[in-house]
Amino acid sequence: MKITKLTTYIVPPRWLFLKMETDEGIVGWGEPVVEGRALTVEAAVHELEDYLIGKDPFLIEDLWNVMYRGGFYRGGAIHMSAISGIDQALWDIKGKALNQPINSLLGGQVRNKIKVYSWIGGDRPSDVANNAKDAVARGFKAIKMNGAEELQIVDTHEKLDAIIANIAAVREAVGPHIGIGADFHGRVHRPMAKVLAKELEPYKLLFIEEPVLSENHEALKEIANHTSTPIALGERLYSRWDFKRILSEGYVDILQPDLSHAGGITECRKIATMAEAYDVALAPHCPLGPIALAACLQIDAVSYNAFIQEQSLGIHYNKGNDILDYISNKEVFHYADGFVDIPQGPGLGIEVNEAYVIERAKEGHRWRNPLWRHEDGSVAEW
């Protein structure tokens, strides 16, 4: 079998899909994207195409190394996201050719379902609390919320009080046993992060996510010493080499590699295994589309330390299209009692509705994340 063609589709709300064709008619799909930089990643995919046309898609490990090591400059969000989607498509082809789910080719599943969480939002504590109750009523046993607004490097306790009021309202609304993840989104700098982490201790959070930016990882030591709440991080790390220093320092409890950013299935399997060796949990990042979610579930299936999966059904970013719109077998993501089943079909286990993808690609998108500024006019982290 030989790879014959790569086609990319920029589709709403903010995704990039990749179709990989072979001379035997077997097609694989991937989702190579950086949110807000889809056009750039698309260009990188087609640069990597030069290494792929005419090659055997079964040689995934070798092709991964060629794409990564074949260029003198490597790593980072754009390069690794392009590799990620290509890698997903290669695994999809191999699974379909052998009539096996990808997890079977990775040693077989250790679980048949995994817990999922639902994003909640709202502008006031009462709104956030009501949205949390709605998610629990739909069967979710865990939720995630933005844990912080933009904060300057040293900010006021008035702002901290507002953040704490939101989280307190959610805890009161859902009771003591629903998991609550608070995503700081890298918006909080070291001086305020340790204060906020300590103040949130009474609310028994499932985790605090990105309490500081990944590049400020040296601050995690001090933050960890101010809280017993598990610290999660990883959506802006792109390879096992990025994660190596985080694991060796020992201050992160949950790794969140993104299957569309961190080298795809091949690399994230290695990252998951590295985390297991450090007794660190796995919770893949995935506020993306159906292909990315299907890839995550294949890694969840074979990773003993995976415990929860992010998913974007109904997330506030999904304006106009949602994850089920682009697949024909919508039942594949079966949610029940706070869990989602591991797909059992060949490859990724999803059937992409190609005609609909082509139709929506005519509209495309130029999605950009919001640009925030502090009260003094300086740019804030979003």
Coordinates of N, CA, C and O in Angstrom, one line a residue, residues 161-301:
D161 N -11.6 37.6 45.0 CA -12.9 37.3 45.7 C -13.9 36.9 44.6 O -14.8 36.0 44.9
A162 N -13.9 37.5 43.5 CA -14.9 37.2 42.4 C -14.7 35.8 41.9 O -15.6 35.1 41.6
I163 N -13.4 35.5 41.7 CA -13.1 34.1 41.2 C -13.6 33.1 42.2 O -14.2 32.1 41.8
I164 N -13.3 33.3 43.5 CA -13.6 32.3 44.5 C -15.1 32.2 44.6 O -15.7 31.1 44.8
A165 N -15.9 33.4 44.5 CA -17.3 33.3 44.6 C -17.9 32.4 43.5 O -18.9 31.7 43.7
N166 N -17.4 32.5 42.3 CA -17.8 31.6 41.2 C -17.7 30.2 41.5 O -18.6 29.4 41.4
I167 N -16.5 29.8 42.0 CA -16.2 28.4 42.3 C -17.0 27.9 43.5 O -17.5 26.8 43.5
A168 N -17.2 28.8 44.5 CA -18.0 28.5 45.7 C -19.4 28.2 45.3 O -20.1 27.3 45.8
A169 N -19.9 29.0 44.3 CA -21.3 28.9 43.9 C -21.5 27.5 43.2 O -22.5 26.8 43.4
V170 N -20.5 27.1 42.4 CA -20.6 25.8 41.7 C -20.6 24.7 42.7 O -21.3 23.7 42.6
R171 N -19.6 24.7 43.7 CA -19.5 23.7 44.7 C -20.8 23.5 45.4 O -21.3 22.4 45.7
E172 N -21.4 24.7 45.8 CA -22.7 24.6 46.6 C -23.8 24.0 45.7 O -24.6 23.3 46.2
A173 N -23.8 24.4 44.4 CA -24.8 23.9 43.5 C -24.8 22.4 43.2 O -25.9 21.8 43.1
V174 N -23.6 21.8 43.1 CA -23.5 20.4 42.7 C -23.3 19.5 43.9 O -23.3 18.3 43.7
G175 N -23.0 20.0 45.0 CA -22.7 19.2 46.2 C -21.3 18.7 46.3 O -20.4 19.1 45.4
P176 N -21.0 17.9 47.3 CA -19.6 17.6 47.6 C -18.9 16.6 46.7 O -17.6 16.5 46.8
H177 N -19.6 15.8 45.9 CA -19.0 14.7 45.3 C -18.9 14.8 43.8 O -18.4 13.8 43.1
I178 N -19.3 15.9 43.2 CA -19.1 16.1 41.7 C -17.7 16.7 41.6 O -17.3 17.7 42.2
G179 N -16.9 16.2 40.6 CA -15.6 16.7 40.3 C -15.7 18.1 39.7 O -16.4 18.3 38.7
I180 N -14.9 19.0 40.2 CA -14.8 20.4 39.6 C -13.4 20.6 39.2 O -12.5 20.7 40.0
G181 N -13.1 20.8 37.9 CA -11.8 21.3 37.4 C -11.8 22.8 37.2 O -12.8 23.3 36.6
A182 N -10.8 23.5 37.7 CA -10.7 24.9 37.5 C -9.6 25.2 36.6 O -8.4 25.0 37.0
D183 N -9.8 25.8 35.5 CA -8.8 26.1 34.5 C -8.3 27.5 34.6 O -9.1 28.4 34.3
F184 N -7.1 27.7 35.1 CA -6.5 29.1 35.2 C -6.1 29.6 33.8 O -5.8 30.8 33.7
H185 N -5.9 28.7 32.9 CA -5.7 29.0 31.5 C -4.4 29.8 31.3 O -4.2 30.5 30.3
G186 N -3.4 29.7 32.2 CA -2.2 30.5 32.1 C -2.4 32.0 32.3 O -1.5 32.8 32.1
R187 N -3.6 32.4 32.8 CA -3.9 33.8 32.9 C -3.3 34.3 34.2 O -3.3 35.6 34.4
V188 N -2.9 33.5 35.1 CA -2.5 33.9 36.4 C -1.0 33.8 36.5 O -0.4 32.8 36.1
H189 N -0.3 34.8 37.0 CA 1.1 34.8 37.2 C 1.5 34.3 38.6 O 0.7 34.3 39.5
R190 N 2.7 34.0 38.7 CA 3.2 33.4 40.0 C 2.8 34.1 41.3 O 2.3 33.4 42.2
P191 N 2.9 35.4 41.4 CA 2.5 36.0 42.7 C 1.1 35.8 43.1 O 0.8 35.6 44.3
M192 N 0.2 35.7 42.1 CA -1.2 35.6 42.4 C -1.6 34.1 42.4 O -2.6 33.7 43.1
A193 N -0.9 33.3 41.7 CA -1.3 31.8 41.5 C -1.2 31.1 42.9 O -2.1 30.3 43.2
K194 N -0.2 31.4 43.7 CA 0.0 30.7 44.9 C -1.1 31.2 45.9 O -1.6 30.4 46.7
V195 N -1.5 32.5 45.9 CA -2.6 33.0 46.7 C -3.9 32.3 46.3 O -4.6 31.8 47.2
L196 N -4.2 32.3 45.0 CA -5.4 31.7 44.6 C -5.5 30.2 44.9 O -6.6 29.7 45.3
A197 N -4.4 29.5 44.6 CA -4.4 28.0 44.9 C -4.7 27.8 46.4 O -5.5 26.8 46.7
K198 N -4.2 28.6 47.3 CA -4.4 28.4 48.7 C -5.9 28.7 49.1 O -6.5 28.0 49.8
E199 N -6.4 29.8 48.5 CA -7.8 30.2 48.8 C -8.8 29.2 48.3 O -9.9 29.1 48.9
L200 N -8.5 28.5 47.3 CA -9.5 27.5 46.7 C -9.4 26.1 47.4 O -10.2 25.3 47.1
E201 N -8.5 25.9 48.3 CA -8.3 24.7 49.0 C -9.6 24.1 49.6 O -9.9 22.9 49.5
P202 N -10.5 25.0 50.2 CA -11.7 24.4 50.9 C -12.7 23.8 49.9 O -13.6 23.1 50.3
Y203 N -12.6 24.1 48.6 CA -13.6 23.6 47.7 C -13.3 22.3 47.0 O -14.1 21.8 46.2
K204 N -12.2 21.6 47.5 CA -11.9 20.3 47.1 C -12.1 20.0 45.6 O -12.9 19.2 45.1
L205 N -11.3 20.8 44.8 CA -11.3 20.7 43.4 C -10.7 19.4 42.9 O -9.8 18.9 43.5
L206 N -11.2 19.0 41.7 CA -10.6 17.8 41.1 C -9.2 18.1 40.6 O -8.3 17.2 40.7
F207 N -9.0 19.3 40.1 CA -7.7 19.7 39.7 C -7.7 21.2 39.5 O -8.7 21.8 39.2
I208 N -6.5 21.8 39.5 CA -6.3 23.2 39.0 C -5.4 23.1 37.8 O -4.4 22.4 37.8
E209 N -5.9 23.6 36.7 CA -5.3 23.4 35.4 C -4.5 24.7 35.0 O -5.0 25.8 35.1
E210 N -3.3 24.5 34.5 CA -2.4 25.6 34.0 C -2.5 26.7 35.0 O -2.8 27.9 34.7
P211 N -2.1 26.5 36.3 CA -2.0 27.6 37.3 C -1.1 28.7 36.8 O -1.3 29.9 37.2
V212 N 0.0 28.3 36.1 CA 0.8 29.3 35.4 C 1.1 28.8 34.0 O 0.8 27.6 33.7
L213 N 1.6 29.7 33.2 CA 2.0 29.2 31.8 C 3.1 28.1 31.9 O 3.9 28.1 32.8
S214 N 3.1 27.2 31.0 CA 4.0 26.1 31.0 C 5.5 26.6 31.0 O 6.3 26.0 31.6
E215 N 5.7 27.7 30.3 CA 7.1 28.2 30.3 C 7.6 28.8 31.6 O 8.8 29.0 31.8
N216 N 6.6 29.0 32.6 CA 7.0 29.4 33.9 C 6.9 28.2 34.9 O 6.5 28.3 36.0
H217 N 7.3 27.0 34.4 CA 7.1 25.8 35.2 C 7.9 25.8 36.5 O 7.5 25.1 37.4
E218 N 8.9 26.6 36.6 CA 9.7 26.7 37.9 C 8.8 27.2 39.0 O 9.1 26.9 40.2
A219 N 7.7 27.9 38.7 CA 6.8 28.4 39.8 C 5.9 27.3 40.4 O 5.3 27.5 41.4
L220 N 5.8 26.2 39.7 CA 5.0 25.1 40.2 C 5.4 24.6 41.5 O 4.5 24.2 42.3
K221 N 6.7 24.6 41.8 CA 7.1 24.1 43.1 C 6.5 24.9 44.3 O 6.0 24.3 45.2
E222 N 6.5 26.2 44.1 CA 5.9 27.0 45.2 C 4.4 26.9 45.3 O 3.8 26.8 46.3
I223 N 3.8 26.8 44.1 CA 2.3 26.7 44.1 C 1.9 25.3 44.7 O 1.0 25.3 45.5
A224 N 2.6 24.3 44.4 CA 2.3 23.0 44.9 C 2.4 23.0 46.4 O 1.7 22.2 47.1
N225 N 3.3 23.8 47.0 CA 3.5 23.9 48.4 C 2.4 24.7 49.1 O 2.4 24.7 50.3
H226 N 1.5 25.3 48.3 CA 0.5 26.1 48.9 C -0.9 25.4 48.8 O -1.9 25.9 49.2
T227 N -0.9 24.2 48.2 CA -2.2 23.5 48.0 C -2.0 22.0 48.0 O -1.0 21.5 47.6
S228 N -3.1 21.3 48.4 CA -3.1 19.8 48.2 C -3.9 19.5 47.0 O -4.0 18.3 46.6
T229 N -4.5 20.4 46.3 CA -5.3 20.2 45.1 C -4.3 19.7 44.0 O -3.3 20.3 43.7
P230 N -4.7 18.6 43.2 CA -3.9 18.2 42.1 C -3.7 19.3 41.1 O -4.6 20.0 40.8
I231 N -2.5 19.4 40.5 CA -2.1 20.3 39.5 C -2.1 19.6 38.2 O -1.4 18.6 38.0
A232 N -2.8 20.2 37.2 CA -2.8 19.6 35.8 C -2.2 20.6 34.8 O -2.3 21.9 35.0
L233 N -1.5 20.1 33.8 CA -0.8 20.9 32.9 C -0.4 20.1 31.6 O -0.3 18.9 31.7
G234 N -0.3 20.8 30.5 CA 0.2 20.0 29.3 C -0.3 20.4 28.0 O 0.2 19.9 27.0
E235 N -1.4 21.1 27.9 CA -2.0 21.4 26.6 C -1.1 22.2 25.7 O -1.2 22.2 24.4
R236 N -0.1 22.9 26.3 CA 0.8 23.7 25.5 C 2.3 23.2 25.6 O 3.2 23.9 25.5
L237 N 2.3 21.9 25.7 CA 3.6 21.1 25.5 C 3.4 20.2 24.4 O 2.3 19.6 24.2
Y238 N 4.5 19.9 23.6 CA 4.3 19.4 22.3 C 5.1 18.1 22.0 O 5.0 17.5 20.9
S239 N 5.8 17.6 23.0 CA 6.6 16.4 22.7 C 7.0 15.7 24.1 O 6.9 16.4 25.1
R240 N 7.5 14.5 24.0 CA 8.0 13.8 25.2 C 9.1 14.6 25.8 O 9.3 14.6 27.0
W241 N 9.9 15.4 25.0 CA 11.0 16.1 25.6 C 10.5 17.3 26.3 O 11.1 17.7 27.3
D242 N 9.4 17.9 25.9 CA 8.8 19.0 26.7 C 8.3 18.5 28.0 O 8.4 19.1 29.1
F243 N 7.6 17.3 28.0 CA 7.0 16.8 29.2 C 8.1 16.2 30.2 O 7.9 16.1 31.4
K244 N 9.3 15.9 29.6 CA 10.3 15.2 30.5 C 10.7 16.1 31.7 O 10.8 15.6 32.8
R245 N 10.9 17.4 31.4 CA 11.3 18.3 32.5 C 10.2 18.4 33.5 O 10.4 18.5 34.8
I246 N 8.9 18.5 33.1 CA 7.8 18.6 34.0 C 7.7 17.4 34.9 O 7.5 17.5 36.1
L247 N 7.8 16.2 34.3 CA 7.8 15.0 35.1 C 8.9 14.9 36.1 O 8.7 14.5 37.2
S248 N 10.1 15.2 35.6 CA 11.3 15.1 36.5 C 11.3 16.0 37.7 O 11.8 15.7 38.7
E249 N 10.6 17.2 37.5 CA 10.5 18.1 38.6 C 9.5 17.7 39.7 O 9.6 18.1 40.9
G250 N 8.5 16.9 39.3 CA 7.6 16.3 40.2 C 6.5 17.1 40.8 O 6.0 16.8 41.9
Y251 N 6.1 18.2 40.2 CA 5.1 19.1 40.8 C 3.8 19.1 40.1 O 2.8 19.8 40.4
V252 N 3.7 18.3 39.1 CA 2.4 18.1 38.3 C 1.8 16.7 38.6 O 2.5 15.7 38.6
D253 N 0.5 16.7 38.8 CA -0.2 15.4 39.2 C -0.9 14.8 38.0 O -1.2 13.6 38.0
I254 N -1.3 15.7 37.0 CA -2.1 15.2 35.9 C -1.5 15.8 34.6 O -1.3 17.1 34.5
L255 N -1.1 15.0 33.7 CA -0.7 15.5 32.4 C -1.8 15.6 31.4 O -2.7 14.7 31.3
Q256 N -1.8 16.6 30.6 CA -2.9 16.9 29.6 C -2.4 17.1 28.2 O -2.6 18.1 27.6
P257 N -1.7 16.1 27.6 CA -1.2 16.3 26.2 C -2.4 16.3 25.3 O -3.5 15.7 25.6
D258 N -2.3 17.0 24.2 CA -3.4 17.2 23.2 C -3.0 16.3 22.0 O -1.9 16.5 21.5
L259 N -3.9 15.4 21.7 CA -3.6 14.4 20.6 C -3.4 15.1 19.2 O -2.9 14.5 18.3
S260 N -3.9 16.4 19.1 CA -3.7 17.1 17.9 C -2.6 18.1 18.0 O -2.3 18.8 17.0
H261 N -1.9 18.2 19.1 CA -0.8 19.1 19.2 C 0.5 18.4 19.6 O 1.6 18.9 19.2
A262 N 0.5 17.3 20.3 CA 1.7 16.7 20.9 C 2.1 15.4 20.1 O 2.3 14.4 20.7
G263 N 2.1 15.5 18.8 CA 2.7 14.4 18.0 C 1.7 13.2 17.7 O 2.2 12.2 17.2
G264 N 0.4 13.4 18.0 CA -0.6 12.4 17.6 C -0.6 11.2 18.5 O -0.1 11.2 19.7
I265 N -1.1 10.1 18.0 CA -1.2 8.8 18.8 C 0.2 8.3 19.1 O 0.4 7.8 20.3
T266 N 1.1 8.3 18.2 CA 2.4 7.7 18.4 C 3.1 8.4 19.6 O 3.6 7.7 20.5
E267 N 3.2 9.7 19.6 CA 3.9 10.4 20.6 C 3.1 10.4 22.0 O 3.8 10.3 23.0
C268 N 1.8 10.6 21.9 CA 1.1 10.7 23.2 C 1.0 9.3 23.9 O 0.9 9.3 25.1
R269 N 1.1 8.2 23.2 CA 1.3 6.9 23.8 C 2.6 6.9 24.7 O 2.6 6.4 25.8
K270 N 3.6 7.5 24.1 CA 4.9 7.5 24.8 C 4.8 8.5 26.0 O 5.4 8.2 27.1
I271 N 4.2 9.6 25.9 CA 4.0 10.6 26.9 C 3.2 9.9 28.1 O 3.5 10.1 29.3
A272 N 2.1 9.2 27.7 CA 1.3 8.6 28.7 C 2.1 7.5 29.5 O 2.0 7.4 30.8
T273 N 2.9 6.8 28.9 CA 3.7 5.8 29.5 C 4.8 6.4 30.4 O 5.1 5.9 31.6
M274 N 5.4 7.5 30.0 CA 6.3 8.3 30.8 C 5.6 8.7 32.1 O 6.2 8.6 33.2
A275 N 4.4 9.3 31.9 CA 3.7 9.7 33.1 C 3.4 8.6 34.1 O 3.5 8.8 35.3
E276 N 3.0 7.5 33.5 CA 2.7 6.3 34.4 C 3.9 5.9 35.3 O 3.8 5.6 36.4
A277 N 5.1 6.0 34.7 CA 6.3 5.7 35.4 C 6.6 6.6 36.6 O 7.2 6.3 37.5
Y278 N 6.0 7.9 36.5 CA 6.1 8.8 37.6 C 4.9 8.9 38.5 O 4.8 9.7 39.3
D279 N 4.0 7.9 38.3 CA 2.7 7.8 39.0 C 1.9 9.1 38.8 O 1.2 9.6 39.8
V280 N 1.9 9.6 37.6 CA 1.2 10.8 37.2 C 0.0 10.4 36.3 O 0.1 9.6 35.5
A281 N -1.2 11.0 36.6 CA -2.4 10.7 35.8 C -2.4 11.3 34.5 O -1.6 12.3 34.2
L282 N -3.3 10.8 33.6 CA -3.4 11.3 32.2 C -4.8 11.7 32.0 O -5.8 11.0 32.3
A283 N -5.0 12.9 31.4 CA -6.3 13.4 31.1 C -6.2 14.2 29.8 O -6.0 15.5 29.8
P284 N -6.2 13.6 28.6 CA -5.9 14.3 27.4 C -6.8 15.5 27.2 O -8.0 15.5 27.4
H285 N -6.1 16.6 26.7 CA -6.8 17.9 26.3 C -7.5 17.7 25.0 O -7.0 17.2 24.1
C286 N -8.8 18.1 24.9 CA -9.5 18.0 23.6 C -10.7 18.9 23.5 O -11.9 18.4 23.6
P287 N -10.6 20.2 23.4 CA -11.7 21.0 23.1 C -11.9 21.2 21.6 O -12.2 22.2 21.0
L288 N -11.7 20.0 20.8 CA -11.7 20.0 19.4 C -12.8 19.2 18.8 O -13.8 19.0 19.4
G289 N -12.5 18.7 17.6 CA -13.6 18.0 16.8 C -13.6 16.5 17.0 O -12.9 16.0 17.9
P290 N -14.4 15.8 16.2 CA -14.6 14.4 16.4 C -13.4 13.5 16.1 O -13.3 12.4 16.7
I291 N -12.6 13.9 15.2 CA -11.4 13.1 14.9 C -10.4 13.1 16.0 O -9.9 12.1 16.5
A292 N -10.2 14.3 16.6 CA -9.3 14.5 17.7 C -9.9 13.7 18.9 O -9.1 13.0 19.6
L293 N -11.2 13.7 19.2 CA -11.8 13.0 20.3 C -11.6 11.5 20.1 O -11.2 10.8 21.1
A294 N -11.8 11.0 18.9 CA -11.7 9.6 18.6 C -10.2 9.1 18.9 O -10.0 8.1 19.4
A295 N -9.3 10.0 18.5 CA -7.9 9.7 18.7 C -7.6 9.6 20.2 O -6.9 8.7 20.7
C296 N -8.1 10.6 21.0 CA -7.9 10.6 22.4 C -8.4 9.3 23.1 O -7.8 8.7 23.9
L297 N -9.6 8.9 22.6 CA -10.2 7.7 23.2 C -9.4 6.4 23.0 O -9.4 5.5 23.8
Q298 N -8.7 6.4 21.8 CA -7.8 5.2 21.6 C -6.7 5.2 22.5 O -6.3 4.1 23.0
I299 N -6.1 6.4 22.9 CA -5.1 6.4 23.9 C -5.6 6.1 25.3 O -5.0 5.4 26.1
D300 N -6.8 6.7 25.6 CA -7.4 6.4 26.9 C -7.6 4.9 27.1 O -7.5 4.4 28.2
A301 N -8.0 4.2 26.0 CA -8.3 2.8 26.1 C -7.1 2.0 26.5 O -7.3 0.9 27.2

